[in-house]
């Protein structure tokens, strides 16, 4: 381990920061890094395409929606999920980067759960995919912990006056999945039909499940 | 004191703007930035805590004006130089020299397995939990890295010096405060700790609202 990492080498005049050597335009900055690392033999552009394809097309909120719909349909599954979500979702094939430790938290009439990462943008990638822009915004990171009801109003959500909010600030490698309340009038629905009602935002706690 | 990234509870940021679920990347370069960062990480020259800290070490004025993926790019460029993977001259456009790390390059065929494997942070090693659910604890004040001045920590300022209650223990997890600085993993019991919003903010939106955080044992002492 190089001594420089004892204290990261950035606390000096900003014109000395290595990143300032890159082109000013963001797209060109990325291109410059990709080109440099490719020329040094350190990254393979085809691997980059594969990573992008994974998060654009293979991993997304449909995964989490399946988990929620099953929890709504199957009390035994729900119980196991609330007990040890990491194991239950891994058994469904939802495991990996940014989803190594998962806890499911269930919304009820008494308690609404909402998830944020105030320090960066931690998010359960294998279940929900890449976090939306607003989740990574300063506004959400700053305000979700202090003013969750104001933030919910910006999503068009108003909770009953007697519902308590518990905000989960993801400060470690544990990722939180909100189980929204099941909409009325969906008795007897199949898991796949129920999953259509489960939005990404409802699994972060900034939305509710769709009404049928 | 912590750093510019530690913004929980801050005033003045304006509204949150919702967006449709099918928008994964707003710009092609966002996707590229994500992929370059993950592929470079696969070289194994730093850990997740170091990469978080590299972004946190951006000058506040850079951190504030950079968009999310610009922070990633800047953090990556700084890490690549700090770890000796590339030189400043190469970053500035000089012809690059071949790297001795090239045999670690992530191949396209390895991507699915690498992403699926992830990097679990739980460890068997480490002390037994000193606290149990229901225990009342007070968090470190001020929020700071106890090993390195200005170093990485996952205790946000808004929760420093606050009394909370243990909800659950997650077992032993790698301690970011050590791991971000090459001081080893030093795993410790990690707890979900719940705080009364009235304690954190003075005037909460509604009495009874709560905020929970995941906090390591060394951040906590009995209340």
PDB file of C-alpha atoms in Angstrom, chain A residues 1-62 65 81-85 93-105 110-114 116-123 125-126 128-152 154-156 160-176 198-203 206 210, chain B residues 3-26 28-40 43 45-46 48-50 52-59 61-109 111-112 114-122 148-150 153-158 167-168 170 173 176 180-183 190 192 194 197 200-201 203-216:
ATOM      1  CA  UNK A   1       0.000   0.000   0.000  1.00  0.00           C
ATOM      2  CA  UNK A   2       1.422   3.337  -1.016  1.00  0.00           C
ATOM      3  CA  UNK A   3       1.767   5.876   1.752  1.00  0.00           C
ATOM      4  CA  UNK A   4      -0.177   8.406  -0.292  1.00  0.00           C
ATOM      5  CA  UNK A   5      -3.389   6.551   0.480  1.00  0.00           C
ATOM      6  CA  UNK A   6      -3.003   7.204   4.186  1.00  0.00           C
ATOM      7  CA  UNK A   7      -4.327  10.555   3.249  1.00  0.00           C
ATOM      8  CA  UNK A   8      -5.661  10.866  -0.237  1.00  0.00           C
ATOM      9  CA  UNK A   9      -3.550  13.070  -2.448  1.00  0.00           C
ATOM     10  CA  UNK A  10      -6.231  15.603  -3.252  1.00  0.00           C
ATOM     11  CA  UNK A  11      -5.970  18.158  -0.525  1.00  0.00           C
ATOM     12  CA  UNK A  12      -3.943  20.748  -2.365  1.00  0.00           C
ATOM     13  CA  UNK A  13      -4.538  23.451  -4.930  1.00  0.00           C
ATOM     14  CA  UNK A  14      -7.173  22.268  -7.345  1.00  0.00           C
ATOM     15  CA  UNK A  15      -5.063  23.029 -10.414  1.00  0.00           C
ATOM     16  CA  UNK A  16      -2.824  20.177  -9.223  1.00  0.00           C
ATOM     17  CA  UNK A  17      -5.637  17.620  -9.223  1.00  0.00           C
ATOM     18  CA  UNK A  18      -4.992  14.942 -11.847  1.00  0.00           C
ATOM     19  CA  UNK A  19      -8.605  15.141 -12.992  1.00  0.00           C
ATOM     20  CA  UNK A  20      -8.032  18.751 -14.028  1.00  0.00           C
ATOM     21  CA  UNK A  21      -5.675  17.452 -16.752  1.00  0.00           C
ATOM     22  CA  UNK A  22      -8.632  15.913 -18.619  1.00  0.00           C
ATOM     23  CA  UNK A  23     -10.622  17.830 -21.257  1.00  0.00           C
ATOM     24  CA  UNK A  24     -13.236  20.222 -19.822  1.00  0.00           C
ATOM     25  CA  UNK A  25     -16.229  18.758 -21.693  1.00  0.00           C
ATOM     26  CA  UNK A  26     -17.597  15.725 -19.759  1.00  0.00           C
ATOM     27  CA  UNK A  27     -18.186  13.458 -22.768  1.00  0.00           C
ATOM     28  CA  UNK A  28     -14.624  14.123 -23.959  1.00  0.00           C
ATOM     29  CA  UNK A  29     -13.298  13.535 -20.446  1.00  0.00           C
ATOM     30  CA  UNK A  30     -14.838  10.053 -20.429  1.00  0.00           C
ATOM     31  CA  UNK A  31     -13.576   9.412 -23.944  1.00  0.00           C
ATOM     32  CA  UNK A  32     -10.057  10.466 -22.936  1.00  0.00           C
ATOM     33  CA  UNK A  33     -10.030   8.075 -19.972  1.00  0.00           C
ATOM     34  CA  UNK A  34     -11.457   5.207 -21.992  1.00  0.00           C
ATOM     35  CA  UNK A  35      -8.925   5.757 -24.769  1.00  0.00           C
ATOM     36  CA  UNK A  36      -5.993   6.004 -22.370  1.00  0.00           C
ATOM     37  CA  UNK A  37      -6.938   2.876 -20.415  1.00  0.00           C
ATOM     38  CA  UNK A  38      -7.614   0.962 -23.635  1.00  0.00           C
ATOM     39  CA  UNK A  39      -4.242   1.952 -25.095  1.00  0.00           C
ATOM     40  CA  UNK A  40      -2.517   0.852 -21.892  1.00  0.00           C
ATOM     41  CA  UNK A  41      -4.201  -2.536 -22.240  1.00  0.00           C
ATOM     42  CA  UNK A  42      -6.219  -2.086 -19.032  1.00  0.00           C
ATOM     43  CA  UNK A  43      -9.779  -2.082 -20.312  1.00  0.00           C
ATOM     44  CA  UNK A  44     -11.554  -3.779 -23.190  1.00  0.00           C
ATOM     45  CA  UNK A  45     -14.183  -1.635 -24.967  1.00  0.00           C
ATOM     46  CA  UNK A  46     -16.195  -4.801 -25.596  1.00  0.00           C
ATOM     47  CA  UNK A  47     -16.365  -5.379 -21.826  1.00  0.00           C
ATOM     48  CA  UNK A  48     -17.684  -1.836 -21.421  1.00  0.00           C
ATOM     49  CA  UNK A  49     -20.436  -2.595 -23.957  1.00  0.00           C
ATOM     50  CA  UNK A  50     -21.296  -5.711 -21.972  1.00  0.00           C
ATOM     51  CA  UNK A  51     -21.511  -3.779 -18.680  1.00  0.00           C
ATOM     52  CA  UNK A  52     -23.779  -1.168 -20.265  1.00  0.00           C
ATOM     53  CA  UNK A  53     -25.997  -3.833 -21.839  1.00  0.00           C
ATOM     54  CA  UNK A  54     -26.351  -5.525 -18.442  1.00  0.00           C
ATOM     55  CA  UNK A  55     -27.685  -2.407 -16.731  1.00  0.00           C
ATOM     56  CA  UNK A  56     -29.702  -1.142 -19.697  1.00  0.00           C
ATOM     57  CA  UNK A  57     -31.392  -4.400 -20.589  1.00  0.00           C
ATOM     58  CA  UNK A  58     -30.891  -7.180 -18.061  1.00  0.00           C
ATOM     59  CA  UNK A  59     -31.032  -5.730 -14.557  1.00  0.00           C
ATOM     60  CA  UNK A  60     -33.736  -3.292 -13.487  1.00  0.00           C
ATOM     61  CA  UNK A  61     -36.779  -2.690 -11.308  1.00  0.00           C
ATOM     62  CA  UNK A  62     -38.605  -5.653 -12.853  1.00  0.00           C
ATOM     63  CA  UNK A  65     -41.174  -6.047  -8.645  1.00  0.00           C
ATOM     64  CA  UNK A  81     -37.973 -12.248   2.956  1.00  0.00           C
ATOM     65  CA  UNK A  82     -38.464 -10.142   6.068  1.00  0.00           C
ATOM     66  CA  UNK A  83     -36.258 -12.557   8.005  1.00  0.00           C
ATOM     67  CA  UNK A  84     -33.337 -12.873   5.544  1.00  0.00           C
ATOM     68  CA  UNK A  85     -33.832 -11.024   2.269  1.00  0.00           C
ATOM     69  CA  UNK A  93     -30.895 -15.056  -8.887  1.00  0.00           C
ATOM     70  CA  UNK A  94     -30.807 -11.434  -7.715  1.00  0.00           C
ATOM     71  CA  UNK A  95     -27.353 -11.063  -6.229  1.00  0.00           C
ATOM     72  CA  UNK A  96     -24.180  -9.221  -7.086  1.00  0.00           C
ATOM     73  CA  UNK A  97     -22.582  -5.833  -7.152  1.00  0.00           C
ATOM     74  CA  UNK A  98     -24.330  -3.347  -4.829  1.00  0.00           C
ATOM     75  CA  UNK A  99     -26.750  -5.995  -3.626  1.00  0.00           C
ATOM     76  CA  UNK A 100     -24.608  -8.248  -1.494  1.00  0.00           C
ATOM     77  CA  UNK A 101     -26.606  -7.599   1.689  1.00  0.00           C
ATOM     78  CA  UNK A 102     -30.320  -6.922   1.419  1.00  0.00           C
ATOM     79  CA  UNK A 103     -32.962  -6.048   3.997  1.00  0.00           C
ATOM     80  CA  UNK A 104     -36.648  -5.807   3.049  1.00  0.00           C
ATOM     81  CA  UNK A 105     -38.784  -3.296   4.952  1.00  0.00           C
ATOM     82  CA  UNK A 110     -48.666   2.751  10.616  1.00  0.00           C
ATOM     83  CA  UNK A 111     -45.252   3.052   9.018  1.00  0.00           C
ATOM     84  CA  UNK A 112     -44.021   4.206   5.621  1.00  0.00           C
ATOM     85  CA  UNK A 113     -40.402   3.396   4.742  1.00  0.00           C
ATOM     86  CA  UNK A 114     -38.257   5.478   2.423  1.00  0.00           C
ATOM     87  CA  UNK A 116     -31.825   7.337   0.716  1.00  0.00           C
ATOM     88  CA  UNK A 117     -28.039   7.429   0.767  1.00  0.00           C
ATOM     89  CA  UNK A 118     -27.049  10.861   2.042  1.00  0.00           C
ATOM     90  CA  UNK A 119     -23.282  10.254   1.726  1.00  0.00           C
ATOM     91  CA  UNK A 120     -23.202   8.944  -1.859  1.00  0.00           C
ATOM     92  CA  UNK A 121     -25.922   7.061  -3.758  1.00  0.00           C
ATOM     93  CA  UNK A 122     -25.993   3.484  -2.451  1.00  0.00           C
ATOM     94  CA  UNK A 123     -28.836   1.563  -4.057  1.00  0.00           C
ATOM     95  CA  UNK A 125     -28.597  -2.556  -8.122  1.00  0.00           C
ATOM     96  CA  UNK A 126     -29.472  -6.255  -8.620  1.00  0.00           C
ATOM     97  CA  UNK A 128     -33.679  -2.036  -9.031  1.00  0.00           C
ATOM     98  CA  UNK A 129     -30.890  -1.421 -11.551  1.00  0.00           C
ATOM     99  CA  UNK A 130     -28.976   1.843 -11.802  1.00  0.00           C
ATOM    100  CA  UNK A 131     -30.367   4.552  -9.505  1.00  0.00           C
ATOM    101  CA  UNK A 132     -32.450   7.285 -11.154  1.00  0.00           C
ATOM    102  CA  UNK A 133     -30.991  10.770 -11.491  1.00  0.00           C
ATOM    103  CA  UNK A 134     -33.102  12.203  -8.696  1.00  0.00           C
ATOM    104  CA  UNK A 135     -31.894   9.545  -6.240  1.00  0.00           C
ATOM    105  CA  UNK A 136     -28.327  10.743  -6.894  1.00  0.00           C
ATOM    106  CA  UNK A 137     -29.245  14.444  -6.728  1.00  0.00           C
ATOM    107  CA  UNK A 138     -28.092  16.756  -3.963  1.00  0.00           C
ATOM    108  CA  UNK A 139     -31.732  17.701  -3.362  1.00  0.00           C
ATOM    109  CA  UNK A 140     -32.803  14.148  -2.566  1.00  0.00           C
ATOM    110  CA  UNK A 141     -29.695  13.300  -0.570  1.00  0.00           C
ATOM    111  CA  UNK A 142     -29.990  16.477   1.492  1.00  0.00           C
ATOM    112  CA  UNK A 143     -33.740  16.575   2.023  1.00  0.00           C
ATOM    113  CA  UNK A 144     -35.051  12.994   2.233  1.00  0.00           C
ATOM    114  CA  UNK A 145     -33.834  12.558   5.816  1.00  0.00           C
ATOM    115  CA  UNK A 146     -35.073  15.918   7.131  1.00  0.00           C
ATOM    116  CA  UNK A 147     -38.190  16.573   5.056  1.00  0.00           C
ATOM    117  CA  UNK A 148     -39.476  13.257   3.718  1.00  0.00           C
ATOM    118  CA  UNK A 149     -43.078  14.509   3.480  1.00  0.00           C
ATOM    119  CA  UNK A 150     -42.040  17.505   1.378  1.00  0.00           C
ATOM    120  CA  UNK A 151     -40.121  15.169  -0.911  1.00  0.00           C
ATOM    121  CA  UNK A 152     -43.046  12.748  -1.139  1.00  0.00           C
ATOM    122  CA  UNK A 154     -42.921  16.345  -5.040  1.00  0.00           C
ATOM    123  CA  UNK A 155     -43.620  12.777  -6.158  1.00  0.00           C
ATOM    124  CA  UNK A 156     -47.361  13.411  -5.797  1.00  0.00           C
ATOM    125  CA  UNK A 160     -52.418   9.564   5.869  1.00  0.00           C
ATOM    126  CA  UNK A 161     -51.873  11.884   8.852  1.00  0.00           C
ATOM    127  CA  UNK A 162     -51.367   9.001  11.259  1.00  0.00           C
ATOM    128  CA  UNK A 163     -48.685   7.234   9.221  1.00  0.00           C
ATOM    129  CA  UNK A 164     -45.181   7.512  10.666  1.00  0.00           C
ATOM    130  CA  UNK A 165     -42.204   7.737   8.301  1.00  0.00           C
ATOM    131  CA  UNK A 166     -39.002   5.823   8.842  1.00  0.00           C
ATOM    132  CA  UNK A 167     -36.213   6.945   6.491  1.00  0.00           C
ATOM    133  CA  UNK A 168     -33.357   4.487   5.947  1.00  0.00           C
ATOM    134  CA  UNK A 169     -30.024   6.192   5.266  1.00  0.00           C
ATOM    135  CA  UNK A 170     -27.904   3.522   3.525  1.00  0.00           C
ATOM    136  CA  UNK A 171     -24.607   4.263   5.212  1.00  0.00           C
ATOM    137  CA  UNK A 172     -23.124   0.744   4.911  1.00  0.00           C
ATOM    138  CA  UNK A 173     -23.213  -2.110   2.369  1.00  0.00           C
ATOM    139  CA  UNK A 174     -26.716  -3.132   3.423  1.00  0.00           C
ATOM    140  CA  UNK A 175     -29.260  -2.307   0.711  1.00  0.00           C
ATOM    141  CA  UNK A 176     -32.906  -1.693   1.538  1.00  0.00           C
ATOM    142  CA  UNK A 198     -44.978  -2.371  -8.500  1.00  0.00           C
ATOM    143  CA  UNK A 199     -43.109   0.748  -9.596  1.00  0.00           C
ATOM    144  CA  UNK A 200     -39.445   1.476  -9.027  1.00  0.00           C
ATOM    145  CA  UNK A 201     -40.320   4.476  -6.872  1.00  0.00           C
ATOM    146  CA  UNK A 202     -42.655   2.379  -4.705  1.00  0.00           C
ATOM    147  CA  UNK A 203     -39.681   0.138  -3.856  1.00  0.00           C
ATOM    148  CA  UNK A 206     -40.995   7.740  -2.881  1.00  0.00           C
ATOM    149  CA  UNK A 210     -50.180   1.534  -8.839  1.00  0.00           C
TER     150      UNK A 210
ATOM    151  CA  UNK B   3     -16.539  16.769   3.818  1.00  0.00           C
ATOM    152  CA  UNK B   4     -18.739  18.279   1.137  1.00  0.00           C
ATOM    153  CA  UNK B   5     -20.472  14.978   0.323  1.00  0.00           C
ATOM    154  CA  UNK B   6     -21.946  14.859   3.845  1.00  0.00           C
ATOM    155  CA  UNK B   7     -25.134  16.763   2.938  1.00  0.00           C
ATOM    156  CA  UNK B   8     -27.919  14.974   4.825  1.00  0.00           C
ATOM    157  CA  UNK B   9     -30.329  17.543   6.295  1.00  0.00           C
ATOM    158  CA  UNK B  10     -28.834  20.497   4.406  1.00  0.00           C
ATOM    159  CA  UNK B  11     -31.146  23.367   3.427  1.00  0.00           C
ATOM    160  CA  UNK B  12     -31.273  25.123   0.080  1.00  0.00           C
ATOM    161  CA  UNK B  13     -31.219  22.397  -2.575  1.00  0.00           C
ATOM    162  CA  UNK B  14     -34.606  22.956  -4.194  1.00  0.00           C
ATOM    163  CA  UNK B  15     -37.098  20.346  -5.351  1.00  0.00           C
ATOM    164  CA  UNK B  16     -36.498  16.708  -6.232  1.00  0.00           C
ATOM    165  CA  UNK B  17     -37.451  16.101  -9.849  1.00  0.00           C
ATOM    166  CA  UNK B  18     -38.986  12.665 -10.507  1.00  0.00           C
ATOM    167  CA  UNK B  19     -38.210  10.915 -13.774  1.00  0.00           C
ATOM    168  CA  UNK B  20     -39.628   7.995 -15.779  1.00  0.00           C
ATOM    169  CA  UNK B  21     -38.600   4.482 -14.931  1.00  0.00           C
ATOM    170  CA  UNK B  22     -37.296   3.588 -18.396  1.00  0.00           C
ATOM    171  CA  UNK B  23     -34.582   6.262 -18.444  1.00  0.00           C
ATOM    172  CA  UNK B  24     -31.491   4.349 -17.338  1.00  0.00           C
ATOM    173  CA  UNK B  25     -28.810   6.663 -18.726  1.00  0.00           C
ATOM    174  CA  UNK B  26     -29.591  10.250 -19.734  1.00  0.00           C
ATOM    175  CA  UNK B  28     -24.398   7.970 -23.766  1.00  0.00           C
ATOM    176  CA  UNK B  29     -21.326   9.199 -21.890  1.00  0.00           C
ATOM    177  CA  UNK B  30     -23.010   8.483 -18.540  1.00  0.00           C
ATOM    178  CA  UNK B  31     -23.189   4.808 -19.477  1.00  0.00           C
ATOM    179  CA  UNK B  32     -19.596   4.912 -20.668  1.00  0.00           C
ATOM    180  CA  UNK B  33     -18.462   6.584 -17.423  1.00  0.00           C
ATOM    181  CA  UNK B  34     -20.130   3.887 -15.357  1.00  0.00           C
ATOM    182  CA  UNK B  35     -18.605   1.118 -17.448  1.00  0.00           C
ATOM    183  CA  UNK B  36     -15.081   2.593 -17.475  1.00  0.00           C
ATOM    184  CA  UNK B  37     -15.238   2.970 -13.684  1.00  0.00           C
ATOM    185  CA  UNK B  38     -16.376  -0.615 -13.110  1.00  0.00           C
ATOM    186  CA  UNK B  39     -13.849  -2.031 -15.570  1.00  0.00           C
ATOM    187  CA  UNK B  40     -11.005  -0.028 -14.007  1.00  0.00           C
ATOM    188  CA  UNK B  43      -8.024  -4.226 -11.985  1.00  0.00           C
ATOM    189  CA  UNK B  45      -5.848  -1.559  -7.426  1.00  0.00           C
ATOM    190  CA  UNK B  46      -8.305  -0.078  -4.917  1.00  0.00           C
ATOM    191  CA  UNK B  48     -14.885   0.393  -2.872  1.00  0.00           C
ATOM    192  CA  UNK B  49     -14.144   2.495   0.211  1.00  0.00           C
ATOM    193  CA  UNK B  50     -11.116   4.046  -1.498  1.00  0.00           C
ATOM    194  CA  UNK B  52     -15.874   6.526  -2.438  1.00  0.00           C
ATOM    195  CA  UNK B  53     -13.228   8.501  -0.584  1.00  0.00           C
ATOM    196  CA  UNK B  54     -11.623   9.622  -3.852  1.00  0.00           C
ATOM    197  CA  UNK B  55     -14.945  11.245  -4.853  1.00  0.00           C
ATOM    198  CA  UNK B  56     -15.345  12.786  -1.416  1.00  0.00           C
ATOM    199  CA  UNK B  57     -11.880  14.303  -1.690  1.00  0.00           C
ATOM    200  CA  UNK B  58     -12.876  16.445  -4.653  1.00  0.00           C
ATOM    201  CA  UNK B  59     -12.636  20.118  -3.802  1.00  0.00           C
ATOM    202  CA  UNK B  61     -16.419  23.630  -5.555  1.00  0.00           C
ATOM    203  CA  UNK B  62     -15.736  20.729  -7.955  1.00  0.00           C
ATOM    204  CA  UNK B  63     -18.007  18.350  -6.046  1.00  0.00           C
ATOM    205  CA  UNK B  64     -20.832  20.869  -6.182  1.00  0.00           C
ATOM    206  CA  UNK B  65     -20.558  21.767  -9.866  1.00  0.00           C
ATOM    207  CA  UNK B  66     -19.870  18.242 -11.178  1.00  0.00           C
ATOM    208  CA  UNK B  67     -22.784  16.042 -12.142  1.00  0.00           C
ATOM    209  CA  UNK B  68     -22.882  12.530 -10.699  1.00  0.00           C
ATOM    210  CA  UNK B  69     -20.856  10.808 -13.407  1.00  0.00           C
ATOM    211  CA  UNK B  70     -18.423  13.726 -13.617  1.00  0.00           C
ATOM    212  CA  UNK B  71     -17.636  13.022  -9.956  1.00  0.00           C
ATOM    213  CA  UNK B  72     -17.020   9.422 -10.893  1.00  0.00           C
ATOM    214  CA  UNK B  73     -14.663  10.441 -13.710  1.00  0.00           C
ATOM    215  CA  UNK B  74     -12.744  12.864 -11.532  1.00  0.00           C
ATOM    216  CA  UNK B  75     -12.475  10.363  -8.672  1.00  0.00           C
ATOM    217  CA  UNK B  76     -11.286   7.701 -11.097  1.00  0.00           C
ATOM    218  CA  UNK B  77      -8.655   9.949 -12.705  1.00  0.00           C
ATOM    219  CA  UNK B  78      -7.317  10.911  -9.281  1.00  0.00           C
ATOM    220  CA  UNK B  79      -7.243   7.282  -8.102  1.00  0.00           C
ATOM    221  CA  UNK B  80      -5.499   6.065 -11.250  1.00  0.00           C
ATOM    222  CA  UNK B  81      -2.685   8.534 -10.631  1.00  0.00           C
ATOM    223  CA  UNK B  82      -2.591   8.011  -6.844  1.00  0.00           C
ATOM    224  CA  UNK B  83      -2.228   4.243  -7.340  1.00  0.00           C
ATOM    225  CA  UNK B  84       0.378   4.618 -10.076  1.00  0.00           C
ATOM    226  CA  UNK B  85      -1.798   2.981 -12.732  1.00  0.00           C
ATOM    227  CA  UNK B  86      -1.400   5.951 -15.066  1.00  0.00           C
ATOM    228  CA  UNK B  87       0.886   8.987 -14.916  1.00  0.00           C
ATOM    229  CA  UNK B  88      -0.092  12.627 -14.905  1.00  0.00           C
ATOM    230  CA  UNK B  89       1.659  12.985 -18.250  1.00  0.00           C
ATOM    231  CA  UNK B  90      -0.437  10.183 -19.747  1.00  0.00           C
ATOM    232  CA  UNK B  91      -3.586  11.795 -18.391  1.00  0.00           C
ATOM    233  CA  UNK B  92      -2.502  15.034 -20.021  1.00  0.00           C
ATOM    234  CA  UNK B  93      -2.203  13.308 -23.402  1.00  0.00           C
ATOM    235  CA  UNK B  94       1.318  11.901 -23.619  1.00  0.00           C
ATOM    236  CA  UNK B  95       1.684   8.580 -25.487  1.00  0.00           C
ATOM    237  CA  UNK B  96       0.823   5.865 -22.933  1.00  0.00           C
ATOM    238  CA  UNK B  97       3.233   3.131 -21.893  1.00  0.00           C
ATOM    239  CA  UNK B  98       1.925  -0.454 -21.718  1.00  0.00           C
ATOM    240  CA  UNK B  99       0.816  -1.402 -18.210  1.00  0.00           C
ATOM    241  CA  UNK B 100       2.107  -4.382 -16.180  1.00  0.00           C
ATOM    242  CA  UNK B 101      -1.506  -4.788 -14.998  1.00  0.00           C
ATOM    243  CA  UNK B 102      -2.760  -5.605 -18.499  1.00  0.00           C
ATOM    244  CA  UNK B 103      -3.162  -9.292 -17.649  1.00  0.00           C
ATOM    245  CA  UNK B 104      -5.834  -8.272 -15.135  1.00  0.00           C
ATOM    246  CA  UNK B 105      -7.973  -6.627 -17.807  1.00  0.00           C
ATOM    247  CA  UNK B 106     -11.658  -7.531 -17.474  1.00  0.00           C
ATOM    248  CA  UNK B 107     -12.643  -9.389 -20.649  1.00  0.00           C
ATOM    249  CA  UNK B 108     -16.131  -9.077 -22.133  1.00  0.00           C
ATOM    250  CA  UNK B 109     -16.740 -12.725 -21.340  1.00  0.00           C
ATOM    251  CA  UNK B 111     -18.376  -9.267 -17.125  1.00  0.00           C
ATOM    252  CA  UNK B 112     -21.502 -11.219 -16.192  1.00  0.00           C
ATOM    253  CA  UNK B 114     -17.817 -10.328 -12.156  1.00  0.00           C
ATOM    254  CA  UNK B 115     -21.009  -8.297 -11.705  1.00  0.00           C
ATOM    255  CA  UNK B 116     -22.906 -11.276 -10.299  1.00  0.00           C
ATOM    256  CA  UNK B 117     -20.141 -12.065  -7.819  1.00  0.00           C
ATOM    257  CA  UNK B 118     -20.163  -8.615  -6.249  1.00  0.00           C
ATOM    258  CA  UNK B 119     -18.072  -7.953  -3.165  1.00  0.00           C
ATOM    259  CA  UNK B 120     -19.719  -9.005   0.090  1.00  0.00           C
ATOM    260  CA  UNK B 121     -18.589  -6.873   3.060  1.00  0.00           C
ATOM    261  CA  UNK B 122     -19.500  -9.288   5.857  1.00  0.00           C
ATOM    262  CA  UNK B 148      -6.778   9.685   9.602  1.00  0.00           C
ATOM    263  CA  UNK B 149      -7.591  13.405   9.863  1.00  0.00           C
ATOM    264  CA  UNK B 150     -10.075  14.259   7.122  1.00  0.00           C
ATOM    265  CA  UNK B 153     -16.181   7.761   7.557  1.00  0.00           C
ATOM    266  CA  UNK B 154     -19.772   6.640   7.148  1.00  0.00           C
ATOM    267  CA  UNK B 155     -21.140   8.537  10.126  1.00  0.00           C
ATOM    268  CA  UNK B 156     -22.956  11.558   8.678  1.00  0.00           C
ATOM    269  CA  UNK B 157     -22.631  14.837  10.584  1.00  0.00           C
ATOM    270  CA  UNK B 158     -26.370  15.106  11.153  1.00  0.00           C
ATOM    271  CA  UNK B 167     -32.817  -2.155  15.756  1.00  0.00           C
ATOM    272  CA  UNK B 168     -30.736  -5.082  14.520  1.00  0.00           C
ATOM    273  CA  UNK B 170     -25.946  -7.233  10.701  1.00  0.00           C
ATOM    274  CA  UNK B 173     -18.686  -5.840   8.284  1.00  0.00           C
ATOM    275  CA  UNK B 176     -14.714   1.694   5.804  1.00  0.00           C
ATOM    276  CA  UNK B 180     -10.406   3.349   2.674  1.00  0.00           C
ATOM    277  CA  UNK B 181      -6.899   4.155   3.888  1.00  0.00           C
ATOM    278  CA  UNK B 182      -5.080   0.879   3.397  1.00  0.00           C
ATOM    279  CA  UNK B 183      -5.293   0.039   7.100  1.00  0.00           C
ATOM    280  CA  UNK B 190     -22.602  -3.285  12.146  1.00  0.00           C
ATOM    281  CA  UNK B 192     -29.113  -0.529  12.223  1.00  0.00           C
ATOM    282  CA  UNK B 194     -32.939   4.234  14.779  1.00  0.00           C
ATOM    283  CA  UNK B 197     -36.435  12.797  13.858  1.00  0.00           C
ATOM    284  CA  UNK B 200     -31.981  15.039  14.742  1.00  0.00           C
ATOM    285  CA  UNK B 201     -33.783  18.100  13.405  1.00  0.00           C
ATOM    286  CA  UNK B 203     -38.578  20.410  14.605  1.00  0.00           C
ATOM    287  CA  UNK B 204     -39.502  17.240  12.672  1.00  0.00           C
ATOM    288  CA  UNK B 205     -42.153  17.255   9.964  1.00  0.00           C
ATOM    289  CA  UNK B 206     -44.272  15.033  12.184  1.00  0.00           C
ATOM    290  CA  UNK B 207     -43.809  13.801  15.744  1.00  0.00           C
ATOM    291  CA  UNK B 208     -42.815  10.147  15.731  1.00  0.00           C
ATOM    292  CA  UNK B 209     -40.951  10.152  12.411  1.00  0.00           C
ATOM    293  CA  UNK B 210     -37.647   8.300  12.492  1.00  0.00           C
ATOM    294  CA  UNK B 211     -34.361   7.972  10.622  1.00  0.00           C
ATOM    295  CA  UNK B 212     -32.241   4.842  10.715  1.00  0.00           C
ATOM    296  CA  UNK B 213     -28.572   4.483   9.814  1.00  0.00           C
ATOM    297  CA  UNK B 214     -26.210   1.543   9.582  1.00  0.00           C
ATOM    298  CA  UNK B 215     -23.368   2.259  11.993  1.00  0.00           C
ATOM    299  CA  UNK B 216     -20.263   0.366  13.085  1.00  0.00           C
TER     300      UNK B 216
END
